[in-house]
Structure formats: C-alpha cells, structure tokens
Amino acid sequence: MITIDRVTRTFDGAVRALDDVSIHVRRGEVFGVVGQSGAGKSTLLRTVNALERPDSGTVTVDGVEVTALQGRRLLEARHRIGMVFQHFNLVSNRTAVENIEFALEAVGRPRSAKRDEALEMLDLVGLAHRADAYPGELSGGQRQRVGIARALASKPDVLLSDEATSALDPDTTRQILALIRRLSRDLGLTVLLITHEMDVVKQVCDSAALLEQGRVVEQGPLLDLVRTKGSRLAHDLFPLGEAPELPGYGVLDLTFAGGEAERPTIAMLARDLGIDVSILGATIETIAGEQAGRTRLAIPGEPGVVERAARFLGEQGVGVEVVSRP
Ligand SMILES: Nc1ncnc2c1ncn2[C@@H]1O[C@H](COP(=O)(O)OP(=O)(O)O)[C@@H](O)[C@H]1O
Ligand SMILES: [Mg+2]
C-alpha cells in the first residue's frame, strides 16, 4: 500500500535525515517506525504525503507515485492520506464538530452535508457527546480523538501518525492505540505511525522498522522479527536485561511466537534430555494478535550440555541464543 523506495533527504547539504530508506507497508496493516529523536522519523512521514520532497527515491501510495505529483493531483492524493499529530493541532476557537467541518470543507464537501458528516466522524471516535466543546474544554485523549476524526474526514485509505500518543498518559495512550487498531480493522485503513516508544509498537503494530541516523536497521512483521536471531527490535520489545554471571551454568535466551508459545518446550527439554533447567526470566505479551515472548534459561553442566539443549530447542522451532557457556 505504501512503498518507500530508496529515499534520501539531506538538509542544508549536511544532515542526512534519510539515507537510502526503503520501507514497504502492506494494505490494512499498522506499521510502526521506531527510532530516537533525530533519527529521521518525522521527515520520513512527511515524505509520504509529500510535505517533504526527497533528494532521490520515490514514494508510492496505493499505486500512485506521490513524489511525482504537483498541484491539484497532489492535493487529491493528500486527501487519501490523513494525518494526526502529537500536539493535536486543533483550531482552538472552533468546537470539536467545527474542527471537523473545517476539514470537510477543505475536501469540498457541500455545506448541507457537513454537520451530519462531522457528527458521524465524532461518533466513530466515541466523542459525539462532546461535539460542541472547545479544544480547551477537552482532555488530551479527547482532543486526540477529535484529531483522529478530523484526519478521517476525507475518508482516507492511509493514516499517518506522528507521535500521536507522546503527549498522553499511559492509560489514555492505551485507549487511543486501541481506537487506531479498531479503525484500521473496521475501515481497512493502512496506518503508518512513528514513535520513540517500544510500548506503542507492542500495543498496536503488526510490523515495524527501526530507524537510526536516517537508515533502516531492520524491518518486518513483528512475529517474524521475534523469530529473527539477533533482532534488535525483538530485544527491545522483550527486554530481559543483562545476563547474570553464573559459574557452572550456561545461559540461553529463547524467543518464541505464535503456536510455539503454547507448546511445553521447556518441560520437554527437562524431560527428554534430563536437564535441570532453571528459568531466570520471562516476558510474554500479545503482539500482532499472537502470543510472543522471550525466556532466559540457566542450564547446568558441561558446555556440551548447553549445545545439546540449544540444538533441541532450535529443532522445536524456538529462536535460541547462547548468551554464555559454563
Ligand atoms: N527542515 C529542516 N531543516 C534542517 N534540518 C532538519 C529539518 N527537518 C529535520 N531536520 C534534521 O533532520 C534530522 C531528522 O529529523 P526528524 O525527521 O525530525 O527526526 P525525528 O522525527 O526522528 O526526531 C535531524 O537531524 C533534524 O535536525
Ligand atoms: Mg519527529
């Protein structure tokens, strides 16, 4: 649905905000771009609706190369792409419903239809009862709901979100992310969101990319990344911390996803190989609708035993990383 192909963007001939970035977002998925401040996330998002022009490379949205558009064709393409912002960007002297009417006006909806359509959008985000409130009378979460309703007013296929929950508390963040997830599912919306928080990725994304100094370090469906040995995103999604020094023990980190999470793999290891395994840490979450997580095991005995255990677990389809040997 969104294909970013070898995009490079340099500012002032010096700062390489985006460096040969290629990202593919599938139709209907929620795709997260994670990275620290200055990584190039906002620049990337802005190239998708052509607020930012790349020095080289192309961006295609639903088969249309937005990087090649100008004038009216570009405006039309932008109407297919909604955007929500960290600080909501609502017009403060207009009510919630008027803010949305404003957006409907911009896409040329007739005056007679505006109010009803705006109220419909507010209903979609669960805020019809606050239609006549001014932004200043709404909570942060409610303001972002208005922001989302406004972004959806032109009935876009794509929603871009630049740190939409960064100004919200954790509870409100969860509610807004659940709303985005529901809208994506119900409306078939493709969502490209950027965030500096792994928790956001964990809660809402199907796929993600890690951006560092303008470069994509890795990307893919979360469940694939979780199964990828040495994946930084998987590590950040399921932090187990520093491995302890345990004389006489080897330490293994297991990563599992989907059906593997439900199989009694560790019990099998103990029973079939007769190894007294201890669990040092574990973290399990539902990501992309499936259970996934990491477990850290201590395996006593000779190095050969640790290798044997690692091989056995690998054969069960679990990702295995030997952290230390006895
Ligand atoms: N309009 C601009 N002019 C000059 N430098 C910019 C501009 N926009 C972004 N940059 C620079 O590009 C880099 C990436 O910025 P940005 O895309 O905002 O990162 P992020 O959103 O990940 O924090 C930073 O070094 C930033 O200073
Ligand atoms: Mg930014």
Short mmCIF file of C-alpha atoms and ligand atoms in Angstrom, two decimals:
data_model
loop_
_atom_site.label_atom_id
_atom_site.label_comp_id
_atom_site.label_asym_id
_atom_site.label_seq_id
_atom_site.Cartn_x
_atom_site.Cartn_y
_atom_site.Cartn_z
CA MET A 1 0.00 0.00 0.00
CA ILE A 2 2.88 2.35 0.79
CA THR A 3 6.22 1.78 -0.86
CA ILE A 4 9.11 3.99 0.07
CA ASP A 5 11.89 3.19 -2.34
CA ARG A 6 15.48 4.29 -1.74
CA VAL A 7 14.57 7.69 -0.34
CA THR A 8 17.35 10.07 0.62
CA ARG A 9 16.83 13.54 2.06
CA THR A 10 19.63 15.84 3.07
CA PHE A 11 19.18 19.18 4.83
CA ASP A 12 21.48 22.11 4.22
CA GLY A 13 23.76 19.77 2.30
CA ALA A 14 24.93 18.31 5.57
CA VAL A 15 22.39 16.49 7.77
CA ARG A 16 21.38 13.27 6.06
CA ALA A 17 17.91 12.92 7.64
CA LEU A 18 17.03 9.94 5.43
CA ASP A 19 19.69 7.77 3.89
CA ASP A 20 18.58 5.30 1.23
CA VAL A 21 15.39 4.32 3.08
CA SER A 22 13.17 1.58 1.67
CA ILE A 23 10.05 0.52 3.54
CA HIS A 24 7.04 -1.45 2.44
CA VAL A 25 3.73 -1.14 4.29
CA ARG A 26 1.09 -3.70 3.41
CA ARG A 27 -2.55 -2.77 2.89
CA GLY A 28 -4.55 -2.75 6.12
CA GLU A 29 -1.64 -3.16 8.48
CA VAL A 30 -0.43 -0.95 11.29
CA PHE A 31 3.24 -0.27 10.63
CA GLY A 32 5.45 1.40 13.23
CA VAL A 33 8.67 3.28 12.60
CA VAL A 34 10.71 3.46 15.78
CA GLY A 35 13.79 5.47 16.47
CA GLN A 36 15.34 8.01 18.77
CA SER A 37 14.88 11.72 18.46
CA GLY A 38 16.59 12.96 15.31
CA ALA A 39 16.54 9.55 13.60
CA GLY A 40 14.54 10.96 10.69
CA LYS A 41 11.07 9.66 11.58
CA SER A 42 9.12 12.87 11.02
CA THR A 43 10.97 13.58 7.78
CA LEU A 44 10.08 10.08 6.61
CA LEU A 45 6.41 10.53 7.44
CA ARG A 46 6.32 13.90 5.71
CA THR A 47 7.71 12.42 2.51
CA VAL A 48 4.71 10.06 2.38
CA ASN A 49 2.24 12.94 1.95
CA ALA A 50 4.81 14.97 0.03
CA LEU A 51 5.12 17.74 2.60
CA GLU A 52 8.79 16.89 2.23
CA ARG A 53 10.43 16.13 -1.11
CA PRO A 54 13.24 13.57 -1.23
CA ASP A 55 16.54 14.35 -2.98
CA SER A 56 16.26 10.95 -4.59
CA GLY A 57 13.99 7.92 -4.40
CA THR A 58 10.22 7.55 -4.73
CA VAL A 59 7.15 7.13 -2.55
CA THR A 60 4.13 5.28 -3.92
CA VAL A 61 0.78 5.20 -2.11
CA ASP A 62 -1.87 2.84 -3.44
CA GLY A 63 -0.17 2.67 -6.83
CA VAL A 64 0.22 6.45 -7.16
CA GLU A 65 3.73 7.87 -7.10
CA VAL A 66 3.19 10.84 -4.77
CA THR A 67 6.75 12.06 -5.28
CA ALA A 68 5.86 12.77 -8.93
CA LEU A 69 2.66 14.74 -8.22
CA GLN A 70 2.12 18.50 -8.36
CA GLY A 71 -0.75 20.93 -7.90
CA ARG A 72 -4.29 19.60 -7.92
CA ARG A 73 -3.25 15.95 -8.37
CA LEU A 74 -1.11 16.26 -5.27
CA LEU A 75 -3.96 17.79 -3.25
CA GLU A 76 -6.23 14.95 -4.32
CA ALA A 77 -3.63 12.38 -3.32
CA ARG A 78 -3.26 14.09 0.07
CA HIS A 79 -6.99 13.68 0.67
CA ARG A 80 -6.42 9.92 0.55
CA ILE A 81 -3.91 10.33 3.38
CA GLY A 82 -4.97 11.51 6.85
CA MET A 83 -2.52 12.73 9.45
CA VAL A 84 -2.56 13.02 13.24
CA PHE A 85 -0.07 14.98 15.28
CA GLN A 86 1.49 14.83 18.71
CA HIS A 87 0.02 18.18 19.76
CA PHE A 88 -3.33 17.60 18.03
CA ASN A 89 -3.13 20.89 16.02
CA LEU A 90 -6.81 21.74 16.57
CA VAL A 91 -8.18 25.21 15.94
CA SER A 92 -8.74 26.49 19.47
CA ASN A 93 -11.63 28.88 18.78
CA ARG A 94 -13.68 26.25 17.00
CA THR A 95 -15.65 23.48 18.66
CA ALA A 96 -14.88 19.80 18.14
CA VAL A 97 -17.51 19.45 15.45
CA GLU A 98 -16.44 22.72 13.77
CA ASN A 99 -12.84 21.49 13.62
CA ILE A 100 -14.02 18.51 11.62
CA GLU A 101 -16.35 20.59 9.44
CA PHE A 102 -13.31 22.68 8.61
CA ALA A 103 -11.54 19.57 7.28
CA LEU A 104 -14.65 18.54 5.33
CA GLU A 105 -14.79 22.00 3.78
CA ALA A 106 -11.19 21.59 2.66
CA VAL A 107 -12.08 18.45 0.71
CA GLY A 108 -15.06 20.17 -0.88
CA ARG A 109 -17.99 18.56 0.93
CA PRO A 110 -21.22 20.53 0.45
CA ARG A 111 -22.31 22.84 3.26
CA SER A 112 -25.57 20.93 3.73
CA ALA A 113 -23.81 17.64 4.45
CA LYS A 114 -21.01 18.93 6.63
CA ARG A 115 -22.63 18.93 10.08
CA ASP A 116 -24.04 15.42 9.78
CA GLU A 117 -20.81 14.01 8.42
CA ALA A 118 -18.77 15.73 11.12
CA LEU A 119 -21.03 14.32 13.82
CA GLU A 120 -20.70 10.90 12.22
CA MET A 121 -16.91 11.16 12.42
CA LEU A 122 -17.10 12.19 16.08
CA ASP A 123 -19.35 9.23 16.76
CA LEU A 124 -16.78 6.95 15.13
CA VAL A 125 -14.20 8.01 17.71
CA GLY A 126 -16.67 7.90 20.61
CA LEU A 127 -16.94 11.65 21.10
CA ALA A 128 -20.36 12.62 19.71
CA HIS A 129 -21.41 13.84 23.18
CA ARG A 130 -18.63 16.46 23.18
CA ALA A 131 -19.38 17.88 19.75
CA ASP A 132 -19.89 21.44 21.00
CA ALA A 133 -16.92 21.56 23.36
CA TYR A 134 -13.93 23.74 22.52
CA PRO A 135 -10.49 22.05 22.45
CA GLY A 136 -9.61 23.83 25.70
CA GLU A 137 -12.52 22.08 27.42
CA LEU A 138 -11.40 18.62 26.34
CA SER A 139 -8.86 16.24 27.89
CA GLY A 140 -5.73 15.30 25.93
CA GLY A 141 -7.23 11.97 24.93
CA GLN A 142 -10.46 13.63 23.78
CA ARG A 143 -8.51 16.19 21.77
CA GLN A 144 -6.63 13.41 20.03
CA ARG A 145 -9.94 11.71 19.25
CA VAL A 146 -11.01 14.92 17.52
CA GLY A 147 -7.65 14.94 15.74
CA ILE A 148 -8.26 11.40 14.50
CA ALA A 149 -11.85 12.17 13.46
CA ARG A 150 -10.57 15.19 11.53
CA ALA A 151 -7.86 13.08 9.84
CA LEU A 152 -10.53 10.59 8.76
CA ALA A 153 -12.96 13.24 7.48
CA SER A 154 -11.75 12.93 3.88
CA LYS A 155 -12.24 9.13 4.10
CA PRO A 156 -8.56 8.37 3.52
CA ASP A 157 -7.08 4.93 2.88
CA VAL A 158 -3.96 5.79 4.80
CA LEU A 159 -3.49 7.31 8.24
CA LEU A 160 -0.15 8.81 9.21
CA SER A 161 0.55 9.39 12.87
CA ASP A 162 3.47 11.43 14.15
CA GLU A 163 3.88 10.54 17.84
CA ALA A 164 0.10 10.79 18.34
CA THR A 165 0.28 9.48 21.89
CA SER A 166 3.53 11.04 23.08
CA ALA A 167 1.73 13.82 24.95
CA LEU A 168 -0.70 11.41 26.65
CA ASP A 169 -0.52 9.39 29.87
CA PRO A 170 -0.17 5.58 29.63
CA ASP A 171 -3.88 4.84 30.16
CA THR A 172 -5.01 7.35 27.58
CA THR A 173 -2.28 6.10 25.24
CA ARG A 174 -3.69 2.60 25.50
CA GLN A 175 -7.19 3.84 24.66
CA ILE A 176 -6.05 5.88 21.67
CA LEU A 177 -3.97 2.97 20.34
CA ALA A 178 -6.94 0.63 20.76
CA LEU A 179 -9.02 3.13 18.80
CA ILE A 180 -6.43 3.28 15.99
CA ARG A 181 -6.31 -0.51 15.91
CA ARG A 182 -10.13 -0.75 15.72
CA LEU A 183 -10.36 1.90 13.00
CA SER A 184 -7.68 0.15 11.00
CA ARG A 185 -9.63 -3.10 11.21
CA ASP A 186 -13.14 -1.68 10.67
CA LEU A 187 -12.28 0.79 7.90
CA GLY A 188 -9.49 -1.23 6.29
CA LEU A 189 -7.15 1.70 6.99
CA THR A 190 -3.44 1.33 6.46
CA VAL A 191 -1.64 3.06 9.32
CA LEU A 192 1.94 4.30 9.32
CA LEU A 193 2.87 5.57 12.74
CA ILE A 194 6.09 6.82 14.16
CA THR A 195 7.06 6.63 17.79
CA HIS A 196 10.07 6.57 20.07
CA GLU A 197 8.32 4.13 22.43
CA MET A 198 8.56 0.35 22.10
CA ASP A 199 5.37 0.04 24.16
CA VAL A 200 3.43 1.69 21.35
CA VAL A 201 4.83 -0.80 18.84
CA LYS A 202 3.96 -3.66 21.15
CA GLN A 203 0.38 -2.48 21.64
CA VAL A 204 -0.69 -1.63 18.15
CA CYS A 205 1.69 -2.64 15.35
CA ASP A 206 1.70 -5.60 13.00
CA SER A 207 5.07 -4.65 11.53
CA ALA A 208 7.83 -2.25 12.38
CA ALA A 209 11.06 -0.71 11.17
CA LEU A 210 13.93 0.54 13.27
CA LEU A 211 15.37 3.82 12.04
CA GLU A 212 18.82 5.00 13.15
CA GLN A 213 20.53 8.12 11.84
CA GLY A 214 18.35 8.09 8.77
CA ARG A 215 18.90 4.44 7.95
CA VAL A 216 16.61 1.44 8.33
CA VAL A 217 18.41 -1.02 10.59
CA GLU A 218 15.77 -3.72 10.30
CA GLN A 219 12.10 -4.12 9.41
CA GLY A 220 9.38 -6.71 9.04
CA PRO A 221 6.30 -8.24 10.64
CA LEU A 222 6.79 -8.28 14.42
CA LEU A 223 6.25 -12.02 14.63
CA ASP A 224 9.00 -12.57 12.04
CA LEU A 225 11.35 -10.21 13.84
CA VAL A 226 10.72 -12.03 17.08
CA ARG A 227 11.92 -15.21 15.37
CA THR A 228 14.96 -13.49 13.85
CA LYS A 229 18.18 -14.22 15.64
CA GLY A 230 19.81 -11.10 16.99
CA SER A 231 16.90 -8.82 16.06
CA ARG A 232 17.32 -5.52 17.88
CA LEU A 233 13.61 -4.81 17.72
CA ALA A 234 12.80 -8.18 19.26
CA HIS A 235 15.29 -7.43 22.04
CA ASP A 236 13.75 -4.04 22.65
CA LEU A 237 10.23 -5.48 22.58
CA PHE A 238 11.11 -8.09 25.17
CA PRO A 239 13.91 -6.76 27.33
CA LEU A 240 15.47 -9.36 29.62
CA GLY A 241 18.27 -7.10 30.84
CA GLU A 242 21.92 -8.00 31.39
CA ALA A 243 22.61 -11.72 31.71
CA PRO A 244 23.95 -12.69 35.14
CA GLU A 245 27.34 -14.39 35.67
CA LEU A 246 26.55 -17.93 36.80
CA PRO A 247 29.61 -20.17 37.28
CA GLY A 248 28.87 -23.73 36.18
CA TYR A 249 25.86 -22.68 34.11
CA GLY A 250 25.24 -21.75 30.52
CA VAL A 251 22.61 -19.13 29.77
CA LEU A 252 20.21 -19.40 26.83
CA ASP A 253 17.72 -16.81 25.63
CA LEU A 254 14.72 -18.24 23.84
CA THR A 255 12.40 -16.29 21.63
CA PHE A 256 9.08 -17.70 20.61
CA ALA A 257 5.99 -16.53 18.79
CA GLY A 258 2.60 -17.85 17.85
CA GLY A 259 1.90 -21.56 18.42
CA GLU A 260 5.40 -22.13 19.79
CA ALA A 261 4.44 -20.11 22.85
CA GLU A 262 1.81 -22.64 23.80
CA ARG A 263 3.94 -25.76 23.48
CA PRO A 264 5.54 -27.10 26.67
CA THR A 265 9.01 -26.76 25.13
CA ILE A 266 10.87 -26.17 28.37
CA ALA A 267 9.19 -29.12 30.10
CA MET A 268 10.16 -31.26 27.10
CA LEU A 269 13.76 -30.11 27.41
CA ALA A 270 13.86 -31.14 31.05
CA ARG A 271 12.14 -34.46 30.42
CA ASP A 272 13.65 -35.58 27.12
CA LEU A 273 17.23 -34.51 27.82
CA GLY A 274 17.12 -34.86 31.60
CA ILE A 275 18.43 -31.34 32.13
CA ASP A 276 17.63 -29.43 35.33
CA VAL A 277 16.78 -26.17 33.69
CA SER A 278 16.01 -23.02 35.67
CA ILE A 279 14.07 -20.07 34.33
CA LEU A 280 15.90 -16.82 35.04
CA GLY A 281 13.41 -14.50 33.42
CA ALA A 282 10.50 -14.42 31.06
CA THR A 283 8.33 -11.94 29.30
CA ILE A 284 5.25 -12.79 27.28
CA GLU A 285 2.89 -10.43 25.52
CA THR A 286 0.27 -10.45 22.85
CA ILE A 287 1.70 -8.79 19.78
CA ALA A 288 0.05 -8.63 16.38
CA GLY A 289 -2.72 -10.76 17.89
CA GLU A 290 -0.46 -13.62 18.90
CA GLN A 291 1.44 -14.59 21.99
CA ALA A 292 5.13 -13.92 21.80
CA GLY A 293 7.94 -13.53 24.26
CA ARG A 294 11.39 -14.35 25.47
CA THR A 295 12.59 -16.65 28.20
CA ARG A 296 16.05 -16.84 29.73
CA LEU A 297 17.19 -20.27 30.93
CA ALA A 298 20.13 -21.40 33.02
CA ILE A 299 21.49 -24.81 32.00
CA PRO A 300 23.86 -26.54 34.44
CA GLY A 301 26.77 -28.75 33.38
CA GLU A 302 29.34 -29.08 30.62
CA PRO A 303 29.42 -26.85 27.51
CA GLY A 304 28.27 -29.90 25.54
CA VAL A 305 25.02 -29.98 27.51
CA VAL A 306 24.31 -26.35 26.68
CA GLU A 307 24.94 -27.01 22.98
CA ARG A 308 22.66 -30.03 23.11
CA ALA A 309 19.90 -28.03 24.79
CA ALA A 310 20.29 -25.21 22.23
CA ARG A 311 20.03 -27.68 19.35
CA PHE A 312 16.99 -29.41 20.87
CA LEU A 313 15.18 -26.09 21.35
CA GLY A 314 16.09 -24.94 17.85
CA GLU A 315 14.53 -28.13 16.49
CA GLN A 316 11.29 -27.22 18.30
CA GLY A 317 11.15 -24.04 16.26
CA VAL A 318 12.16 -21.73 19.09
CA GLY A 319 14.69 -18.95 18.50
CA VAL A 320 17.79 -19.71 20.59
CA GLU A 321 20.70 -17.50 21.52
CA VAL A 322 23.57 -18.82 23.63
CA VAL A 323 24.29 -15.90 25.96
CA SER A 324 27.06 -17.61 27.91
CA ARG A 325 28.68 -21.02 28.27
CA PRO A 326 29.68 -22.69 31.52
N1 LIG B 1 13.51 21.45 7.95
C1 LIG B 1 14.69 21.03 8.40
N2 LIG B 1 15.82 21.75 8.23
C2 LIG B 1 17.02 21.32 8.67
N3 LIG B 1 17.21 20.15 9.31
C3 LIG B 1 16.12 19.37 9.53
C4 LIG B 1 14.82 19.77 9.09
N4 LIG B 1 13.93 18.78 9.44
C5 LIG B 1 14.66 17.83 10.07
N5 LIG B 1 15.97 18.18 10.12
C6 LIG B 1 17.06 17.36 10.70
O1 LIG B 1 16.94 16.05 10.21
C7 LIG B 1 17.19 15.09 11.21
C8 LIG B 1 15.96 14.21 11.40
O2 LIG B 1 14.91 14.98 11.95
P1 LIG B 1 13.45 14.39 12.21
O3 LIG B 1 12.96 13.77 10.96
O4 LIG B 1 12.61 15.47 12.79
O5 LIG B 1 13.74 13.26 13.28
P2 LIG B 1 12.75 12.57 14.36
O6 LIG B 1 11.35 12.83 13.95
O7 LIG B 1 13.14 11.11 14.30
O8 LIG B 1 13.10 13.15 15.68
C9 LIG B 1 17.57 15.88 12.45
O9 LIG B 1 18.96 15.97 12.49
C10 LIG B 1 16.93 17.23 12.20
O10 LIG B 1 17.64 18.25 12.87
MG MG B 2 9.77 13.69 15.00
#
